[in-house]
Amino acid sequence: RIPHPTAPRQFLLRASSLMTGGTGGSGSSSGAPAPKLSRRRQRFDAALALESVDKKVLSELAWSGVSEGLSRSEIWQLLLGYRPLTRGRRAEALQKKREEYQHLRQSLYDASPALAPDGETNGSGSAAEAGGVDGEGALLKQIRKDLPRTQLRIGADSPAGKLVDNQQFQGLMERVLFVWAVRQPASGYVQGLNDVLLPLIVVGLMDASGRPVEQLDAGVLSQIGEERFAEIEADCYWCLTKILSEIFDHYTHGQPGIQRMVQRLKEIIRRIDVPLSAHLEEQHIDLMGTAFRWITCLMVRELPMVCCIRLWDTLIAESAQAAGQRIGALASDCGSAGFEALLVYFCACFTAYFSARLQAMDFEAMTFFLQQMPTDGFAEGEVEVLLGEAYVLKCLFQQAPRHLDSSCNEASR
């Protein structure tokens, strides 16, 4: 029998408190945390200093979050397989990939007939209509329609929230999404890909500027310079390509990957929280619409950016750990180890986190609540607890894979 998630939550909260020098410890407030954090940072530094980085070691460290002061974009790139693990190959390989992206941008975006000769770029659609290729014109029009909807969730007093409205920032997003979609005719552009791209850009700007996400503003773009900005654009394109390649069937016709994950999510909730599952069924609540957004956008819309970045540390690390181990039903039949297998358990624990509140609501209240989950007060601690629960449940189900056979089989019909 699968335990209710409140049990591991209580255990993990206590463990987290002890590890971070919280109220669970009996020693002084200044003694325990510093050596713990120092050793962890030293392990990161040692792993990154090797001539050839051990991907397994690095992924195990990153699973618990990238330590402050390190280049998160570099670590993500190493784990995604974009940045070479061997130090001697990195500079040449990165230069080659960045030049390759520039060529793609020039040939697919800059030279596209969808860009009007008069340079119309105000998002009204006239540029797309002027284009000689209907498909690319429609593509550009849809991207420009979605970009203003992109939201960087951060504190109300932070200037970072307005960064996504910057024309230079949106230009980067437009070019990356356009080039990716043109090169992927089987899926093309899908709403929500703008959200998936957002954390990659934010992390790149954080590393280039040395500022935390809360302090990012339009001034950062001029501070880092055009050359570094172009490098970030190229890096984001290739990292986006790596991530989407793991979950490509989430964005193809019929979106079978999304269907598979939603079905599995319902089954997991039914097994870990029977009262909530029954209440959802009694109120005729279908999680498809809500879960579709969570999964398509990889939780970017649901969590503050700081929490989203922390979640992605683990999802990227989880996928890196599973790379090269494509055996077993979970890896071969049910998609990415991080952005699908672990994420669906995270979504189940995320739903169960609000179980008591949801069970007190009727259909109308639940529908509104699920569309606007109250996560503004979330911090990294909440995300880490939910990740701990998700990992526990994933391990339990992996030991008894038939528990979820029905979800995989039904989604594939």
Tab-separated table of N, CA and C in Angstrom, residues 231-290:
chain	number	residue	atom	x	y	z
A	231	GLU	N	25.638	34.959	-27.268
A	231	GLU	CA	26.038	33.642	-26.780
A	231	GLU	C	24.927	33.014	-25.945
A	232	ILE	N	24.290	33.825	-25.098
A	232	ILE	CA	23.175	33.321	-24.281
A	232	ILE	C	22.051	32.841	-25.185
A	233	GLU	N	21.770	33.592	-26.229
A	233	GLU	CA	20.712	33.193	-27.168
A	233	GLU	C	21.008	31.834	-27.792
A	234	ALA	N	22.233	31.665	-28.268
A	234	ALA	CA	22.607	30.392	-28.884
A	234	ALA	C	22.554	29.252	-27.873
A	235	ASP	N	23.091	29.489	-26.672
A	235	ASP	CA	23.079	28.451	-25.635
A	235	ASP	C	21.650	28.052	-25.280
A	236	CYS	N	20.759	29.036	-25.180
A	236	CYS	CA	19.364	28.748	-24.842
A	236	CYS	C	18.697	27.917	-25.932
A	237	TYR	N	19.023	28.224	-27.181
A	237	TYR	CA	18.445	27.442	-28.280
A	237	TYR	C	18.832	25.972	-28.169
A	238	TRP	N	20.123	25.714	-27.970
A	238	TRP	CA	20.566	24.322	-27.938
A	238	TRP	C	20.088	23.590	-26.684
A	239	CYS	N	20.022	24.295	-25.555
A	239	CYS	CA	19.512	23.656	-24.333
A	239	CYS	C	18.020	23.374	-24.459
A	240	LEU	N	17.277	24.309	-25.055
A	240	LEU	CA	15.854	24.060	-25.307
A	240	LEU	C	15.674	22.840	-26.194
A	241	THR	N	16.509	22.741	-27.224
A	241	THR	CA	16.432	21.599	-28.128
A	241	THR	C	16.699	20.289	-27.389
A	242	LYS	N	17.686	20.299	-26.483
A	242	LYS	CA	17.997	19.099	-25.705
A	242	LYS	C	16.811	18.683	-24.828
A	243	ILE	N	16.222	19.641	-24.132
A	243	ILE	CA	15.105	19.327	-23.234
A	243	ILE	C	13.909	18.813	-24.018
A	244	LEU	N	13.547	19.505	-25.094
A	244	LEU	CA	12.359	19.115	-25.854
A	244	LEU	C	12.546	17.799	-26.582
A	245	SER	N	13.799	17.436	-26.869
A	245	SER	CA	14.026	16.147	-27.524
A	245	SER	C	13.644	14.988	-26.617
A	246	GLU	N	13.685	15.199	-25.295
A	246	GLU	CA	13.320	14.149	-24.341
A	246	GLU	C	11.808	13.973	-24.242
A	247	ILE	N	11.074	15.031	-24.556
A	247	ILE	CA	9.618	14.999	-24.388
A	247	ILE	C	8.931	15.437	-25.682
A	248	PHE	N	9.510	15.015	-26.805
A	248	PHE	CA	9.046	15.512	-28.098
A	248	PHE	C	7.588	15.157	-28.357
A	249	ASP	N	7.142	13.975	-27.898
A	249	ASP	CA	5.753	13.594	-28.169
A	249	ASP	C	4.760	14.354	-27.308
A	250	HIS	N	5.239	15.279	-26.476
A	250	HIS	CA	4.331	16.178	-25.758
A	250	HIS	C	3.815	17.270	-26.692
A	251	TYR	N	4.501	17.464	-27.803
A	251	TYR	CA	4.191	18.604	-28.666
A	251	TYR	C	3.848	18.202	-30.093
A	252	THR	N	3.797	16.901	-30.384
A	252	THR	CA	3.397	16.443	-31.709
A	252	THR	C	1.883	16.306	-31.772
A	253	HIS	N	1.376	15.955	-32.937
A	253	HIS	CA	-0.070	15.887	-33.157
A	253	HIS	C	-0.738	14.945	-32.153
A	254	GLY	N	-1.781	15.413	-31.508
A	254	GLY	CA	-2.483	14.619	-30.505
A	254	GLY	C	-1.827	14.619	-29.151
A	255	GLN	N	-0.596	15.082	-29.078
A	255	GLN	CA	0.171	15.207	-27.838
A	255	GLN	C	0.067	13.951	-26.955
A	256	PRO	N	0.479	12.792	-27.499
A	256	PRO	CA	0.363	11.538	-26.742
A	256	PRO	C	1.136	11.543	-25.432
A	257	GLY	N	2.266	12.277	-25.394
A	257	GLY	CA	3.030	12.337	-24.153
A	257	GLY	C	2.262	13.023	-23.040
A	258	ILE	N	1.561	14.107	-23.364
A	258	ILE	CA	0.737	14.805	-22.376
A	258	ILE	C	-0.390	13.904	-21.908
A	259	GLN	N	-1.038	13.244	-22.854
A	259	GLN	CA	-2.136	12.340	-22.508
A	259	GLN	C	-1.651	11.242	-21.554
A	260	ARG	N	-0.470	10.714	-21.847
A	260	ARG	CA	0.099	9.648	-21.014
A	260	ARG	C	0.362	10.148	-19.602
A	261	MET	N	0.930	11.352	-19.486
A	261	MET	CA	1.261	11.900	-18.170
A	261	MET	C	0.026	12.234	-17.357
A	262	VAL	N	-0.993	12.800	-17.999
A	262	VAL	CA	-2.225	13.156	-17.275
A	262	VAL	C	-2.906	11.898	-16.751
A	263	GLN	N	-2.944	10.866	-17.570
A	263	GLN	CA	-3.557	9.612	-17.125
A	263	GLN	C	-2.784	9.035	-15.932
A	264	ARG	N	-1.465	9.098	-16.005
A	264	ARG	CA	-0.654	8.588	-14.904
A	264	ARG	C	-0.838	9.444	-13.652
A	265	LEU	N	-0.957	10.768	-13.845
A	265	LEU	CA	-1.165	11.668	-12.707
A	265	LEU	C	-2.453	11.317	-11.965
A	266	LYS	N	-3.514	11.082	-12.702
A	266	LYS	CA	-4.788	10.713	-12.073
A	266	LYS	C	-4.650	9.426	-11.273
A	267	GLU	N	-3.931	8.470	-11.844
A	267	GLU	CA	-3.754	7.185	-11.163
A	267	GLU	C	-2.931	7.343	-9.889
A	268	ILE	N	-1.889	8.169	-9.949
A	268	ILE	CA	-1.060	8.377	-8.759
A	268	ILE	C	-1.867	9.049	-7.658
A	269	ILE	N	-2.639	10.073	-8.001
A	269	ILE	CA	-3.465	10.751	-6.998
A	269	ILE	C	-4.460	9.783	-6.387
A	270	ARG	N	-5.030	8.928	-7.225
A	270	ARG	CA	-5.995	7.941	-6.709
A	270	ARG	C	-5.337	7.012	-5.687
A	271	ARG	N	-4.054	6.725	-5.865
A	271	ARG	CA	-3.377	5.796	-4.969
A	271	ARG	C	-2.803	6.460	-3.724
A	272	ILE	N	-2.415	7.718	-3.819
A	272	ILE	CA	-1.788	8.354	-2.651
A	272	ILE	C	-2.765	9.182	-1.824
A	273	ASP	N	-3.904	9.565	-2.413
A	273	ASP	CA	-4.862	10.409	-1.691
A	273	ASP	C	-6.272	10.040	-2.133
A	274	VAL	N	-6.772	8.949	-1.582
A	274	VAL	CA	-8.090	8.430	-1.973
A	274	VAL	C	-9.204	9.445	-1.714
A	275	PRO	N	-9.239	10.123	-0.551
A	275	PRO	CA	-10.322	11.102	-0.325
A	275	PRO	C	-10.325	12.234	-1.355
A	276	LEU	N	-9.156	12.737	-1.703
A	276	LEU	CA	-9.093	13.810	-2.694
A	276	LEU	C	-9.541	13.303	-4.058
A	277	SER	N	-9.069	12.127	-4.437
A	277	SER	CA	-9.464	11.553	-5.719
A	277	SER	C	-10.979	11.368	-5.790
A	278	ALA	N	-11.559	10.882	-4.700
A	278	ALA	CA	-13.017	10.681	-4.671
A	278	ALA	C	-13.757	12.008	-4.769
A	279	HIS	N	-13.244	13.017	-4.098
A	279	HIS	CA	-13.896	14.334	-4.126
A	279	HIS	C	-13.826	14.948	-5.525
A	280	LEU	N	-12.703	14.811	-6.175
A	280	LEU	CA	-12.576	15.315	-7.540
A	280	LEU	C	-13.570	14.632	-8.463
A	281	GLU	N	-13.734	13.333	-8.267
A	281	GLU	CA	-14.671	12.590	-9.095
A	281	GLU	C	-16.115	12.981	-8.789
A	282	GLU	N	-16.430	13.142	-7.500
A	282	GLU	CA	-17.793	13.538	-7.119
A	282	GLU	C	-18.177	14.901	-7.679
A	283	GLN	N	-17.200	15.801	-7.733
A	283	GLN	CA	-17.456	17.156	-8.227
A	283	GLN	C	-17.254	17.264	-9.745
A	284	HIS	N	-16.992	16.130	-10.371
A	284	HIS	CA	-16.817	16.079	-11.833
A	284	HIS	C	-15.681	16.997	-12.300
A	285	ILE	N	-14.599	17.004	-11.529
A	285	ILE	CA	-13.430	17.784	-11.890
A	285	ILE	C	-12.486	16.922	-12.733
A	286	ASP	N	-12.231	17.355	-13.935
A	286	ASP	CA	-11.272	16.675	-14.808
A	286	ASP	C	-9.964	17.452	-14.761
A	287	LEU	N	-8.909	16.796	-14.347
A	287	LEU	CA	-7.615	17.450	-14.222
A	287	LEU	C	-6.921	17.703	-15.556
A	288	MET	N	-7.540	17.282	-16.651
A	288	MET	CA	-6.873	17.393	-17.946
A	288	MET	C	-6.432	18.824	-18.245
A	289	GLY	N	-7.346	19.786	-18.115
A	289	GLY	CA	-7.015	21.164	-18.459
A	289	GLY	C	-5.896	21.724	-17.596
A	290	THR	N	-6.012	21.502	-16.289
A	290	THR	CA	-4.999	22.018	-15.362
A	290	THR	C	-3.668	21.307	-15.542
